[in-house]
Amino acid sequence: MQTRRSLVCLALLFAAASLARADDTCAPVVESGWIRQPPMAMPMMAGFAEVRNPCDTPVAIVAAGSPAFASVELHETRKVDGVSRMRHVESLSVPARGRVSLAPGGLHLMLMRPQAEVELGQRIAIELELADGRKLRAQFEVRRPDAL
Ligand SMILES: [Cu+2]
């Protein structure tokens, strides 16, 4: 009887361990990342991407960074009384099995003070940090100023 109980305990332990592992391997992905090259030399430019969360738990993006820029912020463009304004977004949630689009005219990454000249076609690594401490790294391709 004692043996059977410990076997059940063991089985439960293994089940818990495999559940935890399944959760560990599920991570949101950053797809189709690109940076719009400014029409002239400017101290900031915008980055766009799709963030897809295939997991059963929602996540929140709380920070971003890149070795190619002095700093990166999450921003949102909004029309207020017909005028486009940008605001800093503290936290951006991506629903379970959902996605969030960073696209021109809306949410974007504000890439501040490039550390070197940014060239057309160049691929730049940007990291998004989640509230749980995980980091999502993706390559962003530099496109023409009129890219949409
Ligand atoms: Cu901005």
Short mmCIF file of C-alpha atoms and ligand atoms in Angstrom, two decimals:
data_model
loop_
_atom_site.label_atom_id
_atom_site.label_comp_id
_atom_site.label_asym_id
_atom_site.label_seq_id
_atom_site.Cartn_x
_atom_site.Cartn_y
_atom_site.Cartn_z
CA MET A 1 0.00 0.00 0.00
CA GLN A 2 2.76 2.35 0.93
CA THR A 3 4.53 1.51 -2.33
CA ARG A 4 1.45 2.19 -4.39
CA ARG A 5 0.93 5.58 -2.78
CA SER A 6 4.48 6.65 -3.49
CA LEU A 7 4.07 5.48 -7.08
CA VAL A 8 1.03 7.71 -7.42
CA CYS A 9 3.01 10.59 -5.93
CA LEU A 10 5.79 9.96 -8.40
CA ALA A 11 3.35 9.91 -11.31
CA LEU A 12 1.87 13.22 -10.15
CA LEU A 13 5.34 14.71 -9.87
CA PHE A 14 6.17 13.68 -13.41
CA ALA A 15 2.88 15.09 -14.66
CA ALA A 16 3.60 18.40 -12.93
CA ALA A 17 7.11 18.47 -14.34
CA SER A 18 5.95 17.88 -17.90
CA LEU A 19 3.29 20.58 -17.53
CA ALA A 20 5.90 23.04 -16.37
CA ARG A 21 8.15 22.08 -19.25
CA ALA A 22 5.35 22.54 -21.79
CA ASP A 23 4.80 26.05 -20.41
CA ASP A 24 8.51 26.85 -20.56
CA THR A 25 8.79 25.99 -24.23
CA CYS A 26 5.80 28.06 -25.26
CA ALA A 27 6.89 31.61 -25.98
CA PRO A 28 5.45 34.52 -27.95
CA VAL A 29 7.16 35.28 -31.26
CA VAL A 30 8.00 38.54 -32.96
CA GLU A 31 7.35 38.34 -36.71
CA SER A 32 7.78 40.57 -39.77
CA GLY A 33 9.87 43.14 -37.91
CA TRP A 34 10.91 46.22 -39.86
CA ILE A 35 12.23 49.72 -39.29
CA ARG A 36 11.23 52.70 -41.36
CA GLN A 37 14.27 54.62 -42.49
CA PRO A 38 13.68 58.33 -41.87
CA PRO A 39 13.65 60.53 -45.01
CA MET A 40 16.60 62.50 -43.59
CA ALA A 41 19.10 62.00 -40.80
CA MET A 42 17.03 62.03 -37.61
CA PRO A 43 17.73 61.08 -34.00
CA MET A 44 14.76 58.68 -33.93
CA MET A 45 12.95 56.21 -36.13
CA ALA A 46 10.05 53.81 -35.80
CA GLY A 47 10.01 50.00 -35.67
CA PHE A 48 7.06 47.76 -36.47
CA ALA A 49 6.26 44.06 -36.07
CA GLU A 50 3.61 41.47 -35.30
CA VAL A 51 3.77 39.92 -31.84
CA ARG A 52 2.05 36.54 -31.81
CA ASN A 53 1.28 34.67 -28.60
CA PRO A 54 0.54 30.97 -29.27
CA CYS A 55 0.48 30.19 -25.52
CA ASP A 56 -2.40 29.68 -23.09
CA THR A 57 -1.34 32.57 -20.87
CA PRO A 58 -1.39 36.26 -21.76
CA VAL A 59 1.89 38.19 -21.65
CA ALA A 60 2.80 41.84 -21.30
CA ILE A 61 5.64 43.65 -23.06
CA VAL A 62 7.12 46.11 -20.58
CA ALA A 63 10.39 47.21 -22.16
CA ALA A 64 12.48 47.05 -25.31
CA GLY A 65 16.11 47.52 -26.20
CA SER A 66 18.66 47.18 -28.98
CA PRO A 67 22.45 47.43 -29.13
CA ALA A 68 21.95 49.62 -32.24
CA PHE A 69 20.07 52.39 -30.38
CA ALA A 70 20.68 54.36 -27.20
CA SER A 71 17.14 53.56 -26.08
CA VAL A 72 13.91 52.01 -27.30
CA GLU A 73 10.41 52.91 -26.07
CA LEU A 74 6.95 51.54 -26.72
CA HIS A 75 4.78 54.28 -28.24
CA GLU A 76 1.31 54.68 -29.58
CA THR A 77 0.21 57.25 -32.16
CA ARG A 78 -3.29 58.60 -31.69
CA LYS A 79 -5.30 61.28 -33.42
CA VAL A 80 -6.41 63.88 -30.89
CA ASP A 81 -8.59 66.66 -32.38
CA GLY A 82 -7.27 65.81 -35.83
CA VAL A 83 -3.65 66.00 -34.73
CA SER A 84 -1.40 62.94 -34.53
CA ARG A 85 0.17 62.59 -31.11
CA MET A 86 2.48 59.97 -29.65
CA ARG A 87 2.31 58.68 -26.13
CA HIS A 88 4.57 56.36 -24.20
CA VAL A 89 3.00 52.94 -23.50
CA GLU A 90 4.06 51.47 -20.14
CA SER A 91 2.85 47.95 -20.79
CA LEU A 92 1.43 46.26 -23.85
CA SER A 93 -0.52 43.05 -23.31
CA VAL A 94 -0.73 40.26 -25.85
CA PRO A 95 -3.74 38.01 -25.16
CA ALA A 96 -3.45 34.22 -24.88
CA ARG A 97 -3.56 32.76 -28.39
CA GLY A 98 -3.76 36.28 -29.76
CA ARG A 99 -1.60 38.88 -31.41
CA VAL A 100 -0.75 42.56 -31.37
CA SER A 101 0.29 44.59 -34.39
CA LEU A 102 2.84 47.35 -34.22
CA ALA A 103 2.06 49.23 -37.43
CA PRO A 104 2.32 52.74 -38.93
CA GLY A 105 -0.29 55.05 -37.41
CA GLY A 106 -0.62 53.01 -34.22
CA LEU A 107 1.61 51.15 -31.82
CA HIS A 108 5.32 51.27 -32.62
CA LEU A 109 8.78 50.99 -31.16
CA MET A 110 10.46 54.38 -30.91
CA LEU A 111 14.13 53.80 -31.63
CA MET A 112 16.16 56.63 -30.23
CA ARG A 113 19.64 57.82 -31.18
CA PRO A 114 21.10 55.20 -33.54
CA GLN A 115 24.61 54.24 -32.51
CA ALA A 116 25.76 54.04 -36.14
CA GLU A 117 24.35 54.93 -39.54
CA VAL A 118 21.31 52.77 -40.30
CA GLU A 119 21.36 51.49 -43.87
CA LEU A 120 18.60 50.26 -46.17
CA GLY A 121 18.26 46.46 -46.06
CA GLN A 122 20.25 46.18 -42.84
CA ARG A 123 18.88 43.78 -40.23
CA ILE A 124 18.90 45.06 -36.66
CA ALA A 125 18.35 43.00 -33.51
CA ILE A 126 15.72 44.32 -31.11
CA GLU A 127 14.71 42.70 -27.86
CA LEU A 128 11.28 42.93 -26.23
CA GLU A 129 11.15 42.28 -22.50
CA LEU A 130 8.12 40.60 -20.95
CA ALA A 131 6.73 41.30 -17.48
CA ASP A 132 7.81 37.79 -16.41
CA GLY A 133 11.43 38.61 -17.28
CA ARG A 134 11.65 36.67 -20.54
CA LYS A 135 13.12 38.40 -23.56
CA LEU A 136 11.98 38.04 -27.16
CA ARG A 137 14.68 38.75 -29.67
CA ALA A 138 13.97 39.46 -33.33
CA GLN A 139 15.60 40.91 -36.42
CA PHE A 140 14.11 44.07 -37.90
CA GLU A 141 14.81 44.93 -41.54
CA VAL A 142 15.41 48.56 -42.50
CA ARG A 143 13.01 49.69 -45.24
CA ARG A 144 12.50 52.82 -47.34
CA PRO A 145 10.92 55.94 -45.79
CA ASP A 146 7.73 55.42 -47.86
CA ALA A 147 7.29 51.76 -46.82
CA LEU A 148 3.93 50.90 -45.30
CU CU B 1 6.91 57.32 -31.20
#
